[in-house]
CSV table of C-alpha atoms in Angstrom, one decimal:
chain,number,residue,atom,x,y,z
A,1,MET,CA,25.4,-28.8,17.1
A,2,GLY,CA,22.8,-29.4,14.4
A,3,GLY,CA,23.3,-30.7,10.9
A,4,ARG,CA,24.5,-28.9,7.8
A,5,ASN,CA,21.1,-27.4,6.9
A,6,TYR,CA,20.5,-26.1,10.4
A,7,ARG,CA,23.9,-24.3,10.3
A,8,ILE,CA,23.2,-22.8,6.9
A,9,GLY,CA,19.8,-21.5,8.2
A,10,ARG,CA,21.3,-20.2,11.5
A,11,ASN,CA,24.1,-18.4,9.7
A,12,PHE,CA,21.6,-16.8,7.4
A,13,GLU,CA,19.6,-15.6,10.4
A,14,TYR,CA,22.7,-14.1,11.9
A,15,ARG,CA,23.5,-12.3,8.6
A,16,THR,CA,20.0,-11.0,8.5
A,17,MET,CA,20.3,-9.7,12.1
A,18,ALA,CA,23.7,-8.1,11.3
A,19,PHE,CA,22.1,-6.3,8.4
A,20,PHE,CA,19.3,-4.8,10.5
A,21,ARG,CA,21.6,-4.1,13.5
A,22,SER,CA,23.8,-2.0,11.2
A,23,ARG,CA,20.7,0.1,10.5
A,24,GLY,CA,19.9,0.8,14.1
A,25,TYR,CA,17.5,-2.1,14.9
A,26,TYR,CA,17.6,-4.3,18.0
A,27,CYS,CA,17.2,-7.9,16.8
A,28,GLN,CA,16.1,-11.0,18.6
A,29,ARG,CA,16.4,-14.4,17.1
A,30,SER,CA,14.0,-17.3,17.8
A,31,TYR,CA,16.4,-20.1,18.1
A,32,ALA,CA,15.8,-23.7,16.8
A,33,SER,CA,12.8,-22.6,14.7
A,34,LYS,CA,10.6,-22.4,17.9
A,35,GLY,CA,8.5,-19.6,16.6
A,36,LEU,CA,6.7,-18.4,13.5
A,37,TYR,CA,9.3,-15.7,13.0
A,38,ASP,CA,13.0,-16.3,12.9
A,39,VAL,CA,14.0,-12.7,13.7
A,40,ILE,CA,12.2,-9.8,15.2
A,41,ALA,CA,13.8,-6.4,14.4
A,42,ILE,CA,12.8,-3.5,16.7
A,43,PRO,CA,13.7,0.0,15.6
A,44,SER,CA,15.4,2.5,17.9
A,45,ARG,CA,13.3,5.3,19.4
A,46,LEU,CA,15.6,7.6,17.5
A,47,ASN,CA,14.1,6.4,14.2
A,48,PRO,CA,10.3,6.9,14.7
A,49,ASP,CA,9.6,6.3,11.0
A,50,GLN,CA,10.8,2.7,11.2
A,51,ARG,CA,8.4,-0.1,12.2
A,52,THR,CA,9.0,-3.3,14.0
A,53,LEU,CA,9.7,-6.1,11.5
A,54,LEU,CA,8.7,-9.7,11.8
A,55,ILE,CA,11.1,-11.7,9.7
A,56,GLN,CA,10.9,-15.2,8.3
A,57,CYS,CA,14.4,-16.2,6.9
A,58,LYS,CA,14.4,-18.6,4.0
A,59,LYS,CA,17.7,-19.1,2.3
A,60,ASN,CA,16.1,-20.1,-1.0
A,61,GLY,CA,13.0,-17.9,-0.6
A,62,TYR,CA,10.5,-20.7,-0.6
A,63,VAL,CA,7.8,-20.6,2.1
A,64,PRO,CA,5.5,-23.7,2.3
A,65,LYS,CA,1.8,-22.9,1.7
A,66,GLU,CA,0.7,-23.7,5.3
A,67,GLU,CA,3.4,-21.5,6.8
A,68,MET,CA,2.6,-18.7,4.4
A,69,GLU,CA,-1.0,-18.8,5.5
A,70,LYS,CA,0.0,-18.5,9.2
A,71,LEU,CA,2.2,-15.6,8.3
A,72,ARG,CA,-0.6,-13.9,6.5
A,73,GLN,CA,-3.0,-14.4,9.4
A,74,ASN,CA,-0.5,-12.9,11.9
A,75,ASP,CA,0.4,-10.1,9.6
A,76,LYS,CA,-3.2,-8.8,9.9
A,77,TRP,CA,-2.6,-8.4,13.7
A,78,TRP,CA,1.1,-7.6,14.2
A,79,GLY,CA,2.2,-5.4,11.3
A,80,VAL,CA,5.1,-5.8,8.9
A,81,THR,CA,6.1,-9.3,8.1
A,82,ILE,CA,8.9,-9.8,5.6
A,83,ILE,CA,10.7,-12.8,4.1
A,84,ALA,CA,14.5,-12.6,3.9
A,85,TYR,CA,16.2,-14.7,1.3
A,86,THR,CA,19.4,-14.7,-0.8
A,87,LYS,CA,20.0,-14.5,-4.5
A,88,LYS,CA,23.7,-14.8,-5.5
A,89,HIS,CA,24.8,-14.2,-1.9
A,90,ILE,CA,22.8,-10.9,-1.7
A,91,ILE,CA,20.2,-10.7,1.1
A,92,LYS,CA,16.9,-9.5,-0.3
A,93,PHE,CA,13.5,-8.9,1.4
A,94,ARG,CA,10.0,-9.2,0.2
A,95,LEU,CA,6.5,-8.7,1.6
A,96,LEU,CA,4.0,-11.5,1.8
A,97,ASP,CA,2.5,-10.4,-1.5
A,98,ASP,CA,5.9,-11.0,-3.2
A,99,THR,CA,6.7,-7.2,-3.5
A,100,GLU,CA,10.4,-6.8,-3.1
A,101,VAL,CA,11.1,-4.1,-0.5
A,102,TYR,CA,14.8,-3.9,0.0
A,103,TYR,CA,18.1,-5.5,-0.6
A,104,ASN,CA,21.6,-4.8,0.8
A,105,GLY,CA,23.4,-4.7,-2.6
A,106,GLU,CA,26.6,-6.4,-1.3
């Protein structure tokens, strides 16, 4: 098992996946930070208006400059990239341009 920070990050990724699964998405987690995205959320065919989401989970919301540049480059090719973060234990989401797009209001 990893250290404390690893467990906090992993648990946050699982909370993010639970949020999207409850809304009809199929979620896949990139374990141990092996990919650029922590979670990929694919909508059900029953919801054609939803798009596949590429999610970078950052508990505190901070994304290092180099990582943000990689996310922006990939966003041009692959579609909707969002950053999941928490504020007072509420999961929030923002686009790469810092526009807040959704939060779960728990």
